[in-house]
Amino acid sequence: MNELHERLRAALHAELPAAFELRRELHAEPYVSGKEEPTLKRMLDALPEGSAMERVATTGALLRVGGEGLAVGVRGELDALPILEETDVPWASRNGAMHACGHDVHLAALAALTRAVDRVRAPAPMVAVLQPREETHPSGARDIVESGALRRNRVGAMIAAHVQPVLDAGETACTPGAVNASADEFTVVVRGQGGHAAYPHLSRDPVLALAQIIVAAQQLVSRDADPMTPTVVTFGIVSAGTAPNAIPGEATARGTLRTMSEPWRHQLHHRFREIAEGIARVHGCQAEVRVMHGEPVLVNDARLAEETGCMLVEAAHHMPATLRSCGADDFAHFASVVPSLMLFVGTDTVSGLHSPYFLPGDETVTAVAESLLAAYLAAARVIGAGTG
C-alpha cells in the first residue's frame, strides 16, 4: 500500500464514527422512491461545505470535491423500500418504509469517502452521485445520464458498491464483464370468447391459451438461449375470471425477462412475443404483448476490475474470484456511457436483501467504505490522473 493510499485510508477511518451515526439516522427515517428529499438534504448536510453541487433527477444531486480535471463518480442510492421493518434496534424505521437493501450503508460509506477525499490531496476529483429512484421506474440513473450531468461534471469513470449477503463478511467481489442481468417487465393479455364452463366448445378459452404460453415461454431458456448465456423468464402475476363456473373472455399475466447478454435481450423480446401471439392464435384467441424496457445488462469495465482487485489485495481484503447475478441494478445506465465498476461487499447478516430483518452492522459500513476507496484509487489511475 503506497503512502497516498495509507493517508486516504487513515482519513477515511477518521470519518467512520460519524458515518456510523449517519447510517443510523438514515435508517431510522427512510423515504421511498420519488420522495427522497429529506434523505438528500441530510446527505448534503453531511458532505463537505463549499463543494460544487448540481441538483438532478428531481430528488437527487451531484456534488464535486477535489478540484479540476476528469473525476471519479461514486454512486449512492437515496431511496428505501415500502417494507415494514421487523428488527428491534432502537433506530429501526417506524414509518412503513425500510432501508432493506443496504442503501443506508452505501450512503454512509459514500459520505465518509467524500469527506476523506476532500481532506487529503487526492489523485483525482470525486463526484458524489446521490441518486434517487433505484428501486422503481423511471430509473434515477437513467435520468441522470440523459440529463448530461455526468458530462458537465467531467466524470471519467463511475464506481459503486452494493452489500451482498451471499458473500461472507470480509469478502469483496470485483468481477469484470457482465455482473447483473437486464430486467424488462412484460404484460401479456390474451383475449378469447367467454362462456359457460359446461360448454367449452362454444367458447375460446384465454386461460388455457395463457397456461400454454407460460409453459412454452420456459423453452426460451432451454432451447432459444445460448446455454452459456444466463436467461430467466418469470411470470409473477396471473389473473383471469370472476366465477369458478365461467370461462372468462380475457386472461392477463405479468412478469420479467432477464438475461446477461444485451444482443440476446432484444431477440428474447421478439421470440417471447412470437410465442405468445402464435399460441393464442392456435387457441382461437388473440394475444397483446407489451414489454417495458428496464435496466440494461450491467457490464463492469475489465481494467477497472483488474486495478481495483490489486488495490483490494494490497489492503488485505479477501476477494472471491467472481460474483454474477441475474438481479438488476440501474447503475447499468452509468456503465453504458462511462467505464464503470460495481463491487459486491459481503455482510454480517443472515437475512437476505429486501427482508424486513435485513440489518448489517457497522463492520459492513467500514467494508463498503474501504472497497469504494480501493475502487476510487483504481479509477483515478485508469482515467489517467495517477495515484501520486
C-alpha positions as semicolon CSV with decimal commas, in nm:
position;residue;x (nm);y (nm);z (nm)
1;M;0,000;0,000;0,000
2;N;0,158;0,332;-0,107
3;E;0,175;0,650;0,101
4;L;-0,126;0,815;-0,062
5;H;-0,343;0,508;-0,009
6;E;-0,235;0,499;0,357
7;R;-0,317;0,868;0,407
8;L;-0,657;0,833;0,243
9;R;-0,732;0,518;0,442
10;A;-0,639;0,697;0,766
11;A;-0,862;0,991;0,671
12;L;-1,143;0,750;0,582
13;H;-1,122;0,572;0,917
14;A;-1,128;0,907;1,097
15;E;-1,465;0,971;0,930
16;L;-1,619;0,632;1,012
17;P;-1,761;0,711;1,359
18;A;-1,965;0,994;1,207
19;A;-2,062;0,762;0,920
20;F;-2,197;0,503;1,165
21;E;-2,416;0,768;1,327
22;L;-2,529;0,898;0,986
23;R;-2,624;0,546;0,885
24;R;-2,848;0,514;1,193
25;E;-3,019;0,846;1,117
26;L;-3,083;0,748;0,756
27;H;-3,207;0,405;0,858
28;A;-3,450;0,548;1,114
29;E;-3,610;0,787;0,863
30;P;-3,623;0,621;0,520
31;Y;-3,815;0,753;0,221
32;V;-3,935;0,557;-0,080
33;S;-3,856;0,630;-0,443
34;G;-3,956;0,977;-0,558
35;K;-3,989;1,109;-0,202
36;E;-3,621;1,116;-0,105
37;E;-3,587;1,491;-0,049
38;P;-3,529;1,462;0,331
39;T;-3,261;1,197;0,274
40;L;-3,095;1,416;0,013
41;K;-3,093;1,712;0,250
42;R;-2,937;1,505;0,528
43;M;-2,669;1,376;0,291
44;L;-2,585;1,725;0,165
45;D;-2,553;1,840;0,527
46;A;-2,310;1,553;0,589
47;L;-2,088;1,625;0,289
48;P;-1,810;1,887;0,274
49;E;-1,918;2,250;0,268
50;G;-1,840;2,475;-0,024
51;S;-1,833;2,195;-0,282
52;A;-1,985;2,239;-0,627
53;M;-2,336;2,091;-0,626
54;E;-2,590;2,028;-0,902
55;R;-2,947;1,909;-0,848
56;V;-3,052;1,624;-1,077
57;A;-3,344;1,386;-1,136
58;T;-3,581;1,593;-0,916
59;T;-3,476;1,450;-0,579
60;G;-3,107;1,380;-0,650
61;A;-2,783;1,573;-0,665
62;L;-2,421;1,559;-0,777
63;L;-2,155;1,707;-0,550
64;R;-1,795;1,753;-0,668
65;V;-1,483;1,773;-0,449
66;G;-1,112;1,780;-0,531
67;G;-1,057;2,042;-0,798
68;E;-1,043;2,034;-1,176
69;G;-0,989;1,755;-1,430
70;L;-1,157;1,424;-1,501
71;A;-1,343;1,299;-1,196
72;V;-1,440;0,964;-1,047
73;G;-1,814;0,938;-0,986
74;V;-1,927;0,738;-0,682
75;R;-2,294;0,640;-0,668
76;G;-2,508;0,619;-0,354
77;E;-2,880;0,536;-0,368
78;L;-3,122;0,755;-0,172
79;D;-3,442;0,551;-0,176
80;A;-3,585;0,291;0,059
81;L;-3,843;0,016;0,006
82;P;-4,211;0,003;0,112
83;I;-4,135;-0,270;0,367
84;L;-4,244;-0,275;0,732
85;E;-3,926;-0,321;0,937
86;E;-3,923;-0,606;1,188
87;T;-3,588;-0,554;1,361
88;D;-3,577;-0,450;1,726
89;V;-3,294;-0,194;1,721
90;P;-3,367;0,148;1,875
91;W;-3,306;0,315;1,539
92;A;-3,547;0,094;1,342
93;S;-3,779;0,265;1,097
94;R;-4,135;0,328;1,218
95;N;-4,282;0,494;0,908
96;G;-4,366;0,190;0,694
97;A;-4,057;0,218;0,473
98;M;-3,722;0,049;0,528
99;H;-3,365;0,053;0,403
100;A;-3,385;-0,321;0,343
101;C;-3,142;-0,320;0,051
102;G;-2,844;-0,154;0,218
103;H;-2,880;0,191;0,068
104;D;-2,827;0,349;0,411
105;V;-2,497;0,161;0,437
106;H;-2,392;0,274;0,089
107;L;-2,476;0,638;0,164
108;A;-2,288;0,641;0,494
109;A;-1,980;0,489;0,329
110;L;-2,006;0,740;0,044
111;A;-2,016;1,029;0,292
112;A;-1,703;0,901;0,468
113;L;-1,517;0,862;0,138
114;T;-1,620;1,205;0,009
115;R;-1,500;1,375;0,327
116;A;-1,173;1,181;0,319
117;V;-1,105;1,274;-0,044
118;D;-1,183;1,636;0,040
119;R;-0,937;1,634;0,334
120;V;-0,643;1,469;0,159
121;R;-0,470;1,587;-0,158
122;A;-0,638;1,316;-0,362
123;P;-0,526;1,181;-0,701
124;A;-0,845;1,283;-0,884
125;P;-1,159;1,489;-0,825
126;M;-1,457;1,293;-0,699
127;V;-1,826;1,342;-0,773
128;A;-2,066;1,205;-0,516
129;V;-2,372;1,093;-0,714
130;L;-2,674;1,099;-0,482
131;Q;-2,917;0,902;-0,695
132;P;-3,294;0,874;-0,642
133;R;-3,529;0,601;-0,764
134;E;-3,302;0,299;-0,784
135;E;-3,585;0,070;-0,677
136;T;-3,855;0,186;-0,921
137;H;-3,924;0,314;-1,271
138;P;-3,846;0,557;-1,417
139;S;-3,485;0,498;-1,322
140;G;-3,299;0,774;-1,142
141;A;-2,971;0,662;-1,301
142;R;-3,117;0,683;-1,649
143;D;-3,249;1,033;-1,579
144;I;-2,906;1,146;-1,458
145;V;-2,736;1,005;-1,769
146;E;-2,991;1,162;-2,004
147;S;-2,959;1,498;-1,828
148;G;-2,592;1,527;-1,930
149;A;-2,487;1,582;-1,567
150;L;-2,200;1,334;-1,590
151;R;-2,062;1,517;-1,891
152;R;-2,098;1,858;-1,729
153;N;-1,913;1,734;-1,422
154;R;-1,641;1,566;-1,633
155;V;-1,699;1,221;-1,486
156;G;-1,449;0,986;-1,649
157;A;-1,543;0,670;-1,458
158;M;-1,820;0,555;-1,223
159;I;-1,794;0,321;-0,925
160;A;-2,043;0,181;-0,674
161;A;-2,067;-0,091;-0,413
162;H;-2,364;-0,299;-0,309
163;V;-2,395;-0,513;0,002
164;Q;-2,446;-0,879;-0,083
165;P;-2,549;-1,136;0,182
166;V;-2,447;-1,430;-0,036
167;L;-2,087;-1,326;0,037
168;D;-1,931;-1,365;0,379
169;A;-1,831;-1,062;0,583
170;G;-1,483;-0,953;0,477
171;E;-1,531;-1,060;0,115
172;T;-1,549;-0,816;-0,175
173;A;-1,624;-0,937;-0,527
174;C;-1,464;-0,743;-0,811
175;T;-1,567;-0,913;-1,133
176;P;-1,501;-0,800;-1,491
177;G;-1,770;-0,823;-1,759
178;A;-2,143;-0,875;-1,715
179;V;-2,230;-0,898;-1,344
180;N;-2,603;-0,813;-1,340
181;A;-2,874;-0,901;-1,588
182;S;-3,103;-0,680;-1,787
183;A;-3,452;-0,670;-1,639
184;D;-3,757;-0,593;-1,853
185;E;-4,119;-0,622;-1,740
186;F;-4,384;-0,769;-1,966
187;T;-4,763;-0,783;-1,976
188;V;-4,948;-1,045;-2,179
189;V;-5,322;-1,002;-2,234
190;V;-5,498;-1,295;-2,402
191;R;-5,848;-1,224;-2,532
192;G;-6,083;-1,503;-2,627
193;Q;-6,457;-1,564;-2,607
194;G;-6,609;-1,624;-2,268
195;G;-6,892;-1,862;-2,190
196;H;-7,040;-2,125;-1,959
197;A;-6,792;-2,374;-1,813
198;A;-7,019;-2,661;-1,919
199;Y;-6,998;-2,564;-2,288
200;P;-6,629;-2,505;-2,362
201;H;-6,679;-2,585;-2,731
202;L;-6,882;-2,266;-2,763
203;S;-6,601;-2,055;-2,615
204;R;-6,241;-1,969;-2,689
205;D;-6,064;-2,015;-2,358
206;P;-5,797;-1,749;-2,293
207;V;-5,696;-1,918;-1,966
208;L;-5,592;-2,236;-2,143
209;A;-5,404;-2,033;-2,404
210;L;-5,226;-1,832;-2,136
211;A;-5,133;-2,150;-1,950
212;Q;-4,970;-2,286;-2,266
213;I;-4,787;-1,955;-2,316
214;I;-4,647;-1,973;-1,964
215;V;-4,513;-2,324;-2,017
216;A;-4,383;-2,259;-2,368
217;A;-4,203;-1,941;-2,263
218;Q;-3,972;-2,150;-2,044
219;Q;-3,839;-2,310;-2,362
220;L;-3,686;-1,972;-2,446
221;V;-3,439;-2,056;-2,171
222;S;-3,383;-2,421;-2,260
223;R;-3,396;-2,407;-2,640
224;D;-3,360;-2,049;-2,771
225;A;-3,096;-1,903;-2,539
226;D;-2,731;-1,997;-2,569
227;P;-2,671;-2,236;-2,276
228;M;-2,374;-2,016;-2,178
229;T;-2,597;-1,707;-2,151
230;P;-2,799;-1,682;-1,829
231;T;-3,165;-1,616;-1,909
232;V;-3,467;-1,610;-1,678
233;V;-3,837;-1,585;-1,772
234;T;-4,061;-1,530;-1,469
235;F;-4,439;-1,498;-1,454
236;G;-4,515;-1,319;-1,129
237;I;-4,884;-1,228;-1,171
238;V;-5,154;-1,435;-1,344
239;S;-5,518;-1,329;-1,332
240;A;-5,844;-1,420;-1,505
241;G;-6,212;-1,456;-1,440
242;T;-6,455;-1,378;-1,159
243;A;-6,653;-1,704;-1,128
244;P;-6,546;-2,071;-1,100
245;N;-6,812;-2,193;-1,343
246;A;-6,744;-1,949;-1,625
247;I;-6,480;-1,924;-1,894
248;P;-6,363;-1,561;-1,892
249;G;-6,313;-1,354;-2,202
250;E;-5,969;-1,235;-2,101
251;A;-5,662;-1,356;-1,909
252;T;-5,358;-1,150;-1,810
253;A;-5,006;-1,225;-1,695
254;R;-4,716;-1,005;-1,589
255;G;-4,355;-1,090;-1,528
256;T;-3,993;-1,023;-1,613
257;L;-3,742;-1,118;-1,881
258;R;-3,377;-1,123;-1,771
259;T;-3,051;-1,203;-1,946
260;M;-2,679;-1,131;-1,923
261;S;-2,643;-1,057;-2,297
262;E;-2,754;-0,727;-2,446
263;P;-2,780;-0,859;-2,808
264;W;-2,982;-1,163;-2,695
265;R;-3,201;-0,936;-2,480
266;H;-3,362;-0,786;-2,790
267;Q;-3,401;-1,126;-2,959
268;L;-3,558;-1,258;-2,639
269;H;-3,827;-0,990;-2,654
270;H;-3,901;-1,077;-3,017
271;R;-3,922;-1,452;-2,957
272;F;-4,137;-1,406;-2,645
273;R;-4,384;-1,202;-2,847
274;E;-4,386;-1,460;-3,130
275;I;-4,458;-1,746;-2,889
276;A;-4,739;-1,563;-2,710
277;E;-4,910;-1,445;-3,027
278;G;-4,871;-1,779;-3,203
279;I;-5,007;-1,993;-2,919
280;A;-5,300;-1,758;-2,867
281;R;-5,384;-1,778;-3,236
282;V;-5,379;-2,160;-3,230
283;H;-5,637;-2,147;-2,948
284;G;-5,860;-1,909;-3,140
285;C;-5,757;-1,616;-2,924
286;Q;-5,550;-1,303;-2,962
287;A;-5,252;-1,201;-2,750
288;E;-5,131;-0,848;-2,688
289;V;-4,773;-0,833;-2,556
290;R;-4,618;-0,523;-2,402
291;V;-4,254;-0,514;-2,289
292;M;-4,136;-0,225;-2,071
293;H;-3,762;-0,179;-2,100
294;G;-3,591;-0,163;-1,763
295;E;-3,224;-0,186;-1,672
296;P;-2,973;-0,296;-1,933
297;V;-2,702;-0,555;-1,865
298;L;-2,453;-0,422;-1,610
299;V;-2,103;-0,467;-1,753
300;N;-1,801;-0,398;-1,534
301;D;-1,503;-0,242;-1,711
302;A;-1,223;-0,500;-1,726
303;R;-0,940;-0,262;-1,646
304;L;-1,125;-0,103;-1,356
305;A;-1,195;-0,450;-1,216
306;E;-0,831;-0,556;-1,252
307;E;-0,688;-0,239;-1,095
308;T;-0,941;-0,245;-0,811
309;G;-0,862;-0,609;-0,746
310;C;-0,497;-0,518;-0,700
311;M;-0,591;-0,238;-0,461
312;L;-0,814;-0,470;-0,258
313;V;-0,538;-0,728;-0,227
314;E;-0,294;-0,458;-0,113
315;A;-0,545;-0,352;0,152
316;A;-0,569;-0,715;0,275
317;H;-0,925;-0,772;0,152
318;H;-1,028;-1,126;0,064
319;M;-1,167;-1,121;-0,290
320;P;-1,371;-1,406;-0,439
321;A;-1,291;-1,489;-0,800
322;T;-1,631;-1,391;-0,940
323;L;-1,984;-1,298;-0,846
324;R;-2,252;-1,265;-1,112
325;S;-2,625;-1,240;-1,054
326;C;-2,944;-1,222;-1,257
327;G;-3,051;-0,945;-1,028
328;A;-3,054;-0,600;-1,188
329;D;-2,933;-0,253;-1,092
330;D;-2,986;0,075;-1,274
331;F;-2,618;0,152;-1,221
332;A;-2,602;-0,022;-1,560
333;H;-2,715;0,306;-1,719
334;F;-2,396;0,473;-1,596
335;A;-2,191;0,179;-1,728
336;S;-2,344;0,232;-2,071
337;V;-2,178;0,575;-2,106
338;V;-1,854;0,570;-1,899
339;P;-1,619;0,294;-1,777
340;S;-1,783;0,167;-1,459
341;L;-1,742;-0,085;-1,179
342;M;-1,993;-0,237;-0,938
343;L;-1,843;-0,408;-0,633
344;F;-2,031;-0,658;-0,417
345;V;-1,947;-0,650;-0,047
346;G;-2,020;-0,933;0,195
347;T;-2,233;-0,870;0,503
348;D;-2,254;-0,995;0,860
349;T;-2,626;-1,073;0,842
350;V;-2,804;-1,397;0,756
351;S;-3,114;-1,212;0,632
352;G;-3,140;-1,154;0,260
353;L;-3,189;-0,833;0,067
354;H;-3,542;-0,688;0,086
355;S;-3,605;-0,880;0,409
356;P;-3,776;-0,693;0,696
357;Y;-3,492;-0,826;0,915
358;F;-3,202;-0,709;0,696
359;L;-2,965;-0,511;0,918
360;P;-2,589;-0,519;0,851
361;G;-2,366;-0,387;1,130
362;D;-2,106;-0,112;1,144
363;E;-1,845;-0,351;1,009
364;T;-2,031;-0,355;0,676
365;V;-2,021;0,025;0,656
366;T;-1,644;0,001;0,705
367;A;-1,610;-0,272;0,442
368;V;-1,813;-0,078;0,185
369;A;-1,614;0,242;0,252
370;E;-1,280;0,063;0,216
371;S;-1,395;-0,113;-0,101
372;L;-1,506;0,219;-0,251
373;L;-1,170;0,374;-0,159
374;A;-0,987;0,096;-0,343
375;A;-1,211;0,141;-0,648
376;Y;-1,172;0,520;-0,637
377;L;-0,791;0,492;-0,640
378;A;-0,807;0,237;-0,923
379;A;-1,042;0,458;-1,124
380;A;-0,813;0,758;-1,072
381;R;-0,532;0,556;-1,223
382;V;-0,746;0,433;-1,512
383;I;-0,868;0,780;-1,615
384;G;-0,509;0,899;-1,621
385;A;-0,490;1,106;-1,306
386;G;-0,228;0,883;-1,146
387;T;-0,205;0,796;-0,779
388;G;0,068;1,035;-0,662
